[in-house]
CSV table of C-alpha atoms in Angstrom, one decimal:
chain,number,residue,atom,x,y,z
D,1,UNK,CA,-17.2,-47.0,61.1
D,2,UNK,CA,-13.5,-45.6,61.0
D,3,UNK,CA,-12.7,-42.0,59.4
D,4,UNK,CA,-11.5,-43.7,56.3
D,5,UNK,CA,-14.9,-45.5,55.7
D,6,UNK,CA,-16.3,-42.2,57.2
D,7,UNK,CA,-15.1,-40.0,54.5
D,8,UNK,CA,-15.4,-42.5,51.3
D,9,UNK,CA,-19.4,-42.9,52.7
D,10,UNK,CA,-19.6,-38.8,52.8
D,11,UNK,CA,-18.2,-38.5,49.2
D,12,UNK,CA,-20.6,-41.0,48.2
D,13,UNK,CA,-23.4,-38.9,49.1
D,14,UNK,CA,-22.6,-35.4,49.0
D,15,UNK,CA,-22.4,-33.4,45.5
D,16,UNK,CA,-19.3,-33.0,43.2
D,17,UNK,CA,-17.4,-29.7,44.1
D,18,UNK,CA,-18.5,-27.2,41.6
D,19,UNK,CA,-14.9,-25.4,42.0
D,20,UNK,CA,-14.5,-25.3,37.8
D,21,UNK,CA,-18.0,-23.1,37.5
D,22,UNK,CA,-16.9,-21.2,39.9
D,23,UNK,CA,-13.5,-20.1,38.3
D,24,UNK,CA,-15.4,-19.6,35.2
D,25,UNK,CA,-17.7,-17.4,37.0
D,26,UNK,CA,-14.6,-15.6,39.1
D,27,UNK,CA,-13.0,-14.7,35.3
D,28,UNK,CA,-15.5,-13.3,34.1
D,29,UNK,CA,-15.9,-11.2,37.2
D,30,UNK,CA,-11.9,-10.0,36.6
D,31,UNK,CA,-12.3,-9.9,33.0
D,32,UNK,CA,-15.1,-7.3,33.1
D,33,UNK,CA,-13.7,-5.2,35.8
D,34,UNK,CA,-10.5,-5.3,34.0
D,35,UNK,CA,-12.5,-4.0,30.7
D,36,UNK,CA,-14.3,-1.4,32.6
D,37,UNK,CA,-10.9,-0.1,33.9
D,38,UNK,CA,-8.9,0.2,30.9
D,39,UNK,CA,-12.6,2.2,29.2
D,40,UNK,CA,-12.3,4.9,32.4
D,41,UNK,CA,-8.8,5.1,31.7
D,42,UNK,CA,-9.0,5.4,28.1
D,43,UNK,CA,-9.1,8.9,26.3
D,44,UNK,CA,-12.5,9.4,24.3
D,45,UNK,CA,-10.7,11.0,21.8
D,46,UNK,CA,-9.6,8.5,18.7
D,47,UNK,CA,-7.1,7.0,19.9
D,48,UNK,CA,-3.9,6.7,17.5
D,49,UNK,CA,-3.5,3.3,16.0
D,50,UNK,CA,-0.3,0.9,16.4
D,51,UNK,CA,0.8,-1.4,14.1
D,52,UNK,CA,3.0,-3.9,15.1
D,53,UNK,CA,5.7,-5.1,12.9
D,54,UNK,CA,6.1,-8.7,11.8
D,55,UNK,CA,9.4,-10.2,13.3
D,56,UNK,CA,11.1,-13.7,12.6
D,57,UNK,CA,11.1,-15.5,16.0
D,58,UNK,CA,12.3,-19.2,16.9
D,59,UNK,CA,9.6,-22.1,16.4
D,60,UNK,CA,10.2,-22.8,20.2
D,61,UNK,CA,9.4,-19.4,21.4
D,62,UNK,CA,6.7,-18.7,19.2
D,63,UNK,CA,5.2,-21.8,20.9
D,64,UNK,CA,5.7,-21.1,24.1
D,65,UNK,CA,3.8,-17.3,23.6
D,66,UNK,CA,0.9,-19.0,21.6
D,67,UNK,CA,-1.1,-19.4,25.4
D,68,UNK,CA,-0.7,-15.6,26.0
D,69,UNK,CA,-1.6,-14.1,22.5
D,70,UNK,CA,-4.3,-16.3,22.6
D,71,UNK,CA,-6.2,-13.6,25.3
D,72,UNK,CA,-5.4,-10.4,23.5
D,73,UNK,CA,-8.7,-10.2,21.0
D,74,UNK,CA,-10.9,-10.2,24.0
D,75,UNK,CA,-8.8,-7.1,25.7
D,76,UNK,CA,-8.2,-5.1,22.8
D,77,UNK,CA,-11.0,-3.0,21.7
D,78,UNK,CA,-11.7,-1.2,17.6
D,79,UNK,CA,-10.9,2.0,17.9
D,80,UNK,CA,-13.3,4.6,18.1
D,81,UNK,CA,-13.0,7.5,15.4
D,82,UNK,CA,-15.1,10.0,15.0
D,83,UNK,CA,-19.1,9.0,14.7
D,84,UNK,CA,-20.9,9.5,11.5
D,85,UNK,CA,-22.4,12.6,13.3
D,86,UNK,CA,-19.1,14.1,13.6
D,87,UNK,CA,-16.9,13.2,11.4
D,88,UNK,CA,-15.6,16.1,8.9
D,89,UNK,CA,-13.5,16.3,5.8
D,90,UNK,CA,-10.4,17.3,8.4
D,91,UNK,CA,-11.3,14.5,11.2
D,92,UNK,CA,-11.2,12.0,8.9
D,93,UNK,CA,-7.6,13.2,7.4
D,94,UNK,CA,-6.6,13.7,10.4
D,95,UNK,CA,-7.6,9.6,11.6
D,96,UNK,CA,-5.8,8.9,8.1
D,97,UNK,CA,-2.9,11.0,9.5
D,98,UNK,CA,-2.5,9.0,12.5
D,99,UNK,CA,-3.0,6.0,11.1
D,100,UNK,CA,0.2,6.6,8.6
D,101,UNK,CA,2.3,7.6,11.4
D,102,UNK,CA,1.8,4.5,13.7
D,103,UNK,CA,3.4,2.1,10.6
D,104,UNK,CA,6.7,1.7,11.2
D,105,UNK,CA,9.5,2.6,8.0
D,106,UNK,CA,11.6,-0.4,7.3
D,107,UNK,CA,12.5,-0.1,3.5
D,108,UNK,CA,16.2,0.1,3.2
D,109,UNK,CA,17.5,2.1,0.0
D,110,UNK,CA,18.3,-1.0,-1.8
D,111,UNK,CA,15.0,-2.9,-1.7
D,112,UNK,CA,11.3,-2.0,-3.9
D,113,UNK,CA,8.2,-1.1,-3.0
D,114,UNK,CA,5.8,-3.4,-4.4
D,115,UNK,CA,1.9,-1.9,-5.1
D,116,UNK,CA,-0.5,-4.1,-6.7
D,117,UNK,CA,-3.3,-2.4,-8.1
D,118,UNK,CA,-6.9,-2.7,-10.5
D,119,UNK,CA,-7.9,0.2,-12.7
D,120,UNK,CA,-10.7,0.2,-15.2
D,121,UNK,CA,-9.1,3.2,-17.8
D,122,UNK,CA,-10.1,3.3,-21.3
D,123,UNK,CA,-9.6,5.8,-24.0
D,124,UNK,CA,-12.3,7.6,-25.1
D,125,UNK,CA,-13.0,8.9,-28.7
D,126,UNK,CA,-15.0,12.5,-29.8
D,127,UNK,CA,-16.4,12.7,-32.8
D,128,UNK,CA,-16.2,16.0,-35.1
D,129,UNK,CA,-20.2,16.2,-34.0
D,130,UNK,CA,-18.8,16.4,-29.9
D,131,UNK,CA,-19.9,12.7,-29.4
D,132,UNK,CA,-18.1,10.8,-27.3
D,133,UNK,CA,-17.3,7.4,-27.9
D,134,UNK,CA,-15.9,4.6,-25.3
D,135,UNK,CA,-13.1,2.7,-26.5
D,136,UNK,CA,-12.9,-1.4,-26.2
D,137,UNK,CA,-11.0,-2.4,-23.9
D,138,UNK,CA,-10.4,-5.7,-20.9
D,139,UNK,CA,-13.0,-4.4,-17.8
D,140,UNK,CA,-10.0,-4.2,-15.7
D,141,UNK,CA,-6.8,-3.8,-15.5
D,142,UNK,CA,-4.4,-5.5,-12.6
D,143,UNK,CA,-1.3,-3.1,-12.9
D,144,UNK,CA,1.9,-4.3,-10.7
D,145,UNK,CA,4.6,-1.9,-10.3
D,146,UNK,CA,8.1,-2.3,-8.4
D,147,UNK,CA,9.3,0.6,-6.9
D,148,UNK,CA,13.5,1.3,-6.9
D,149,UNK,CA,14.4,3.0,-3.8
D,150,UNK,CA,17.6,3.9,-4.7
D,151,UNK,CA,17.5,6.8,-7.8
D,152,UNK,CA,19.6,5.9,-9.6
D,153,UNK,CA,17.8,2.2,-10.3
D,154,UNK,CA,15.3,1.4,-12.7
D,155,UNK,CA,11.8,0.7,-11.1
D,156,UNK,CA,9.6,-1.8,-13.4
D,157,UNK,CA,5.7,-2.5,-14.2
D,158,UNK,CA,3.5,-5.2,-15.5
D,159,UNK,CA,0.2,-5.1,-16.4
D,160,UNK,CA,-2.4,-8.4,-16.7
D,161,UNK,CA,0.9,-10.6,-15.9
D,162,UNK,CA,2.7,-9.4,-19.2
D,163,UNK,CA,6.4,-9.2,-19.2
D,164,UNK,CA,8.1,-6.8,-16.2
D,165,UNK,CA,9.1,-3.3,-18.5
D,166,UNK,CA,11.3,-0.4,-17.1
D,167,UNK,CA,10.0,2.6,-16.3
D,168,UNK,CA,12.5,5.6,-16.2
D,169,UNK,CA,14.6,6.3,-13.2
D,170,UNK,CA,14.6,9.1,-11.1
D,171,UNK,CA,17.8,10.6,-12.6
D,172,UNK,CA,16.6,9.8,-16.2
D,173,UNK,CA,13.0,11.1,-15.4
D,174,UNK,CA,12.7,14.4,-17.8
D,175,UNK,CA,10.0,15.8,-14.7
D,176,UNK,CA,11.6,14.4,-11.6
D,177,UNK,CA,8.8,16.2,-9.5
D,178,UNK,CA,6.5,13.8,-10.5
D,179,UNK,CA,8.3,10.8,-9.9
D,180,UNK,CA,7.9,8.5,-7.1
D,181,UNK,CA,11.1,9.1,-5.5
D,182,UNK,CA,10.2,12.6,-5.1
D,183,UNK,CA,8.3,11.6,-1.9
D,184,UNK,CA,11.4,10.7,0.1
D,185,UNK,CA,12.5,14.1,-0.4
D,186,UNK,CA,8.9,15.9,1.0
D,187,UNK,CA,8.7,18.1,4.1
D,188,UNK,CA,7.0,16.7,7.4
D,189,UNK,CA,5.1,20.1,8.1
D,190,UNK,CA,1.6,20.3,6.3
D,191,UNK,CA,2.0,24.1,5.6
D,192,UNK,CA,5.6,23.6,3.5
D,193,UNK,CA,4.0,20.4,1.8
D,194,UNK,CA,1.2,22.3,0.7
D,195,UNK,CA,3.2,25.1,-0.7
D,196,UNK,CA,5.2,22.2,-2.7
D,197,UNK,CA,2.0,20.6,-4.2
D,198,UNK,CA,0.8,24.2,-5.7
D,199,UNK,CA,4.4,24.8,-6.7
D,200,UNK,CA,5.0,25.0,-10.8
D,201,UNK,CA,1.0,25.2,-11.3
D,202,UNK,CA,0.9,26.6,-14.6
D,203,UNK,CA,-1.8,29.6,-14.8
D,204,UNK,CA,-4.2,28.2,-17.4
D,205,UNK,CA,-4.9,25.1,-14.8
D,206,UNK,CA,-7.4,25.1,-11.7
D,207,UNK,CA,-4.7,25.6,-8.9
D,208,UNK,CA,-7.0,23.8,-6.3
D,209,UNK,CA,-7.8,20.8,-8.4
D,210,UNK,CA,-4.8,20.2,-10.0
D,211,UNK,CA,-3.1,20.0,-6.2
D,212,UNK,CA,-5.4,18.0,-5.5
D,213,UNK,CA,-4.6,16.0,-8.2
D,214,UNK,CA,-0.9,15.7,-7.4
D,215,UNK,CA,-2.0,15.0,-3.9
D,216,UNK,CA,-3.8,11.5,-5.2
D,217,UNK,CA,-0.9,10.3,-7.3
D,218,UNK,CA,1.6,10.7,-4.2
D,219,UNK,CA,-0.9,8.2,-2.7
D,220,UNK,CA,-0.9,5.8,-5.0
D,221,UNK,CA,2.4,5.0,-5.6
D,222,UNK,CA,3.7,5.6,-1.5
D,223,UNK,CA,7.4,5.1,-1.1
D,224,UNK,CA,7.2,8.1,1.5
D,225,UNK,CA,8.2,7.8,5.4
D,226,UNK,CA,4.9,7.6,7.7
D,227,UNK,CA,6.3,11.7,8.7
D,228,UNK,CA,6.0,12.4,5.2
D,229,UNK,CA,2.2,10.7,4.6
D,230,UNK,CA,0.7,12.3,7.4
D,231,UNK,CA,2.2,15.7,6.2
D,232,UNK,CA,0.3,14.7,3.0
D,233,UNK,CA,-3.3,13.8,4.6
D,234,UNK,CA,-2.7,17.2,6.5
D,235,UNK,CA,-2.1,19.2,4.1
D,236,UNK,CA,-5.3,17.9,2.0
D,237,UNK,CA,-7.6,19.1,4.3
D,238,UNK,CA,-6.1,22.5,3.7
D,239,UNK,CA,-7.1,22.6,0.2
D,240,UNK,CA,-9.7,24.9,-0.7
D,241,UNK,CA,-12.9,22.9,-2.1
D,242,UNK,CA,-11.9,19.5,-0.3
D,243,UNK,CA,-15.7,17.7,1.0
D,244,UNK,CA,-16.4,14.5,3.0
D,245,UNK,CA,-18.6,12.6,0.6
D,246,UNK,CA,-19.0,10.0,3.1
D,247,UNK,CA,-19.7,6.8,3.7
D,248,UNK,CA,-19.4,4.5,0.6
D,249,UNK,CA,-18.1,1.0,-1.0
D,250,UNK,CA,-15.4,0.5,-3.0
D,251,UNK,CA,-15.1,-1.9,-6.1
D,252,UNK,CA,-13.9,-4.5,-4.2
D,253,UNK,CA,-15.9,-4.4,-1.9
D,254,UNK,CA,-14.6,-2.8,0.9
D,255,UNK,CA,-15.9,-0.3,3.3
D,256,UNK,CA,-14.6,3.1,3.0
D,257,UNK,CA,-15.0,6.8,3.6
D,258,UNK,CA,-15.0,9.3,0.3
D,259,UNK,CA,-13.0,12.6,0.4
D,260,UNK,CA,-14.0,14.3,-2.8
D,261,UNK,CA,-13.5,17.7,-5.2
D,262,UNK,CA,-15.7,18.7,-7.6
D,263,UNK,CA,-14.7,19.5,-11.0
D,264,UNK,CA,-16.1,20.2,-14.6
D,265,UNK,CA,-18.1,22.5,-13.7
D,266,UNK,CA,-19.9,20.4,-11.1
D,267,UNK,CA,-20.1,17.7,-13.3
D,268,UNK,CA,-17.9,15.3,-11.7
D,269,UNK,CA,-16.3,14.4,-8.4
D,270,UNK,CA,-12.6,13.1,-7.9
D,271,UNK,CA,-12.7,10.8,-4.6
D,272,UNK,CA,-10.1,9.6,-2.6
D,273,UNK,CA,-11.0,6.4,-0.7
D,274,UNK,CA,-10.2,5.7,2.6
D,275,UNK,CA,-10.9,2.4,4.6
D,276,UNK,CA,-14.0,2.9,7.1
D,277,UNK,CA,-11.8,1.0,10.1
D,278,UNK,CA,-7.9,1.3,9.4
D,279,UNK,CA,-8.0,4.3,7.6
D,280,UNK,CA,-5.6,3.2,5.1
D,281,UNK,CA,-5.8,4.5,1.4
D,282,UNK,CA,-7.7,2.2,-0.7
D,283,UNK,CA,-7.4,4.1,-3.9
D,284,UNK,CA,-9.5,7.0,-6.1
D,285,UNK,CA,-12.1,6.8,-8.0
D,286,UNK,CA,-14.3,9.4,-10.5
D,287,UNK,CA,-17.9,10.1,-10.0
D,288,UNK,CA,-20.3,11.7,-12.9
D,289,UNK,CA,-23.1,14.1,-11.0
D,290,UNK,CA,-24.8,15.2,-13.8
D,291,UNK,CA,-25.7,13.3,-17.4
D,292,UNK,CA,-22.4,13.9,-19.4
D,293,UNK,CA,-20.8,12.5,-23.1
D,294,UNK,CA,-18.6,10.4,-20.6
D,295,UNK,CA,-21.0,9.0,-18.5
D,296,UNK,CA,-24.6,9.2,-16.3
D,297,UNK,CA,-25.2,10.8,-13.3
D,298,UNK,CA,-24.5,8.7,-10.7
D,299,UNK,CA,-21.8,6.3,-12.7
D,300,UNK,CA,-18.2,5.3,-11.2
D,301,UNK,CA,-15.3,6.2,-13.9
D,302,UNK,CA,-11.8,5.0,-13.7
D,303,UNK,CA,-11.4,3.9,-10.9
D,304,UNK,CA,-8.1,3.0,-9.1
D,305,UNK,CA,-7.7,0.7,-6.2
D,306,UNK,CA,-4.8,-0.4,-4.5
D,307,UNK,CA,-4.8,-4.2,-3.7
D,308,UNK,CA,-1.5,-4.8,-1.9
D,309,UNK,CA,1.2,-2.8,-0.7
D,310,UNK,CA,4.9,-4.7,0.3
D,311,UNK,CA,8.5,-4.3,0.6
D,312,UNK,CA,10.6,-6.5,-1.4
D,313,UNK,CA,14.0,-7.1,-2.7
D,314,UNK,CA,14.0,-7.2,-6.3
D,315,UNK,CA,11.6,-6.5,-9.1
D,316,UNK,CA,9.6,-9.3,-9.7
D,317,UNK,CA,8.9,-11.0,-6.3
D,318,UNK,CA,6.2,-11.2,-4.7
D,319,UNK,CA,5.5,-10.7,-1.7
């Protein structure tokens, strides 16, 4: 028998190779170590989140990366914020904090900020007798508003897909404080942008609350840098009588943590919403404690929750 017929009879008889199993096996090997080393490197501390922003790139190149994005999920790890044990009213401002500053500011002055939003107000009517009667009204409310950067251009709204109507511009506004643009014009440091928000608090009006207050409606309507948010979740946990409710749902369904301050008396709780993950700002919400004229202990009132948030160029689009 020659080698040729030599070799074709071993091949015959002996095994396939098993060299595919055994890469397999090897990667998992490298991909485990490789986990292990980036967790002993890693602060234990929450780390601070980065978003990444979206960029236009050529069909061809975005091809050609597909086989290396492909292998991020299994490397990159949720971040860890502070456990349910831990967490306080400032930690979890503080996460929110760090989560507004890793979002990059792209929104030149000549484009809109687009919020899309649901809200359940009604009116309310009280009788000469002190009874309080509900108004009719749809169950909710989608509110769409377009945002002018620039102050001296009309910003626009829309509510259940109505008609786009103006809403006043910052140099036509008769209380520019409390108008959107104001945020662009807000200190970075926590300690001046907390003196702002109890600035012009009339006397007769709970100082505390009514910050508070203020503090909610800059968040709902955000045209500020990511400098200027942070500031904002900072200086919230320096308000006297600001809690961590905790862990809750909002009425969409999504997983969040409650910062709240009582009011009434007790009676009822204003909460800001925060997403349990991202941190992001989902959007407020009123809580009756105790049996009131406006509502049972226990029942959700007006809430507001922010659906979408997106630059654009003109009022109208969508994003």
């Amino acid at each position: 028998m020659n080698d040729q017929n030599d070799r074709a009879e071993l091949a015959r008889l002996l095994p396939p190779p098993q060299a595919p199993a055994l890469l397999q096996q090897r990667q998992a090997e490298l991909r485990t170590d490789l986990l292990q080393r980036i967790d002993a490197a890693a602060p234990r501390a929450g780390r601070a989140r980065v978003r990444w922003p979206m960029v236009a790139v050529p069909l061809a190149l975005a091809a050609a990366v597909t086989a290396v994005l492909v292998v991020v999920p299994a490397l990159v790890r949720p971040e860890a914020g502070p456990s349910a044990e831990d967490r306080t009213v400032a930690s979890v401002l503080a996460r929110a904090a760090q989560s507004a500053i890793a979002v990059p500011s792209n929104v030149r002055p000549d484009q809109y900020i687009y919020v899309k939003s649901r809200n359940q107000w009604r009116g309310h009517r009280a009788d000469s007798d002190g009874k309080v009667t509900e108004l009719p009204g749809p169950e909710y409310n989608i509110v769409e508003s377009w945002l002018a950067m620039d102050p001296a251009k009309q910003s626009f709204s829309r509510m259940n897909g109505a008609p786009l109507r103006e809403t006043s511009s910052y140099n036509e506004s008769t209380n520019p404080r409390t108008h959107h643009f104001e945020q662009t014009k807000l200190p970075t440091d926590p300690d001046q942008l907390l003196a702002w928000l109890y600035q012009d608090i009339p006397s007769d009006k709970p100082r505390d609350l009514t910050a508070f207050r203020h503090l909610s409606d800059l968040l709902k309507f955000p045209v500020a840098s990511p400098a200027v948010l942070s500031a904002i979740y900072r200086a919230a946990a320096k308000i006297p009588g600001v809690q961590l409710v905790g862990e809750t749902v909002d009425g969409l369904g999504r997983p969040a943590l409650a910062v709240g301050f009582l009011f009434d008396n007790g009676a009822d709780r204003l909460d800001l919403l925060f997403h349990r993950d991202s941190f992001d700002f989902l959007g407020e919400r009123k809580v009756t404690l105790r049996d009131t004229g406006y509502g049972k202990a226990g029942e959700v009132r007006g809430p507001e929750e922010i659906i979408r948030r997106a630059v654009v160029d003109k009022p109208g689009q969508l994003p």
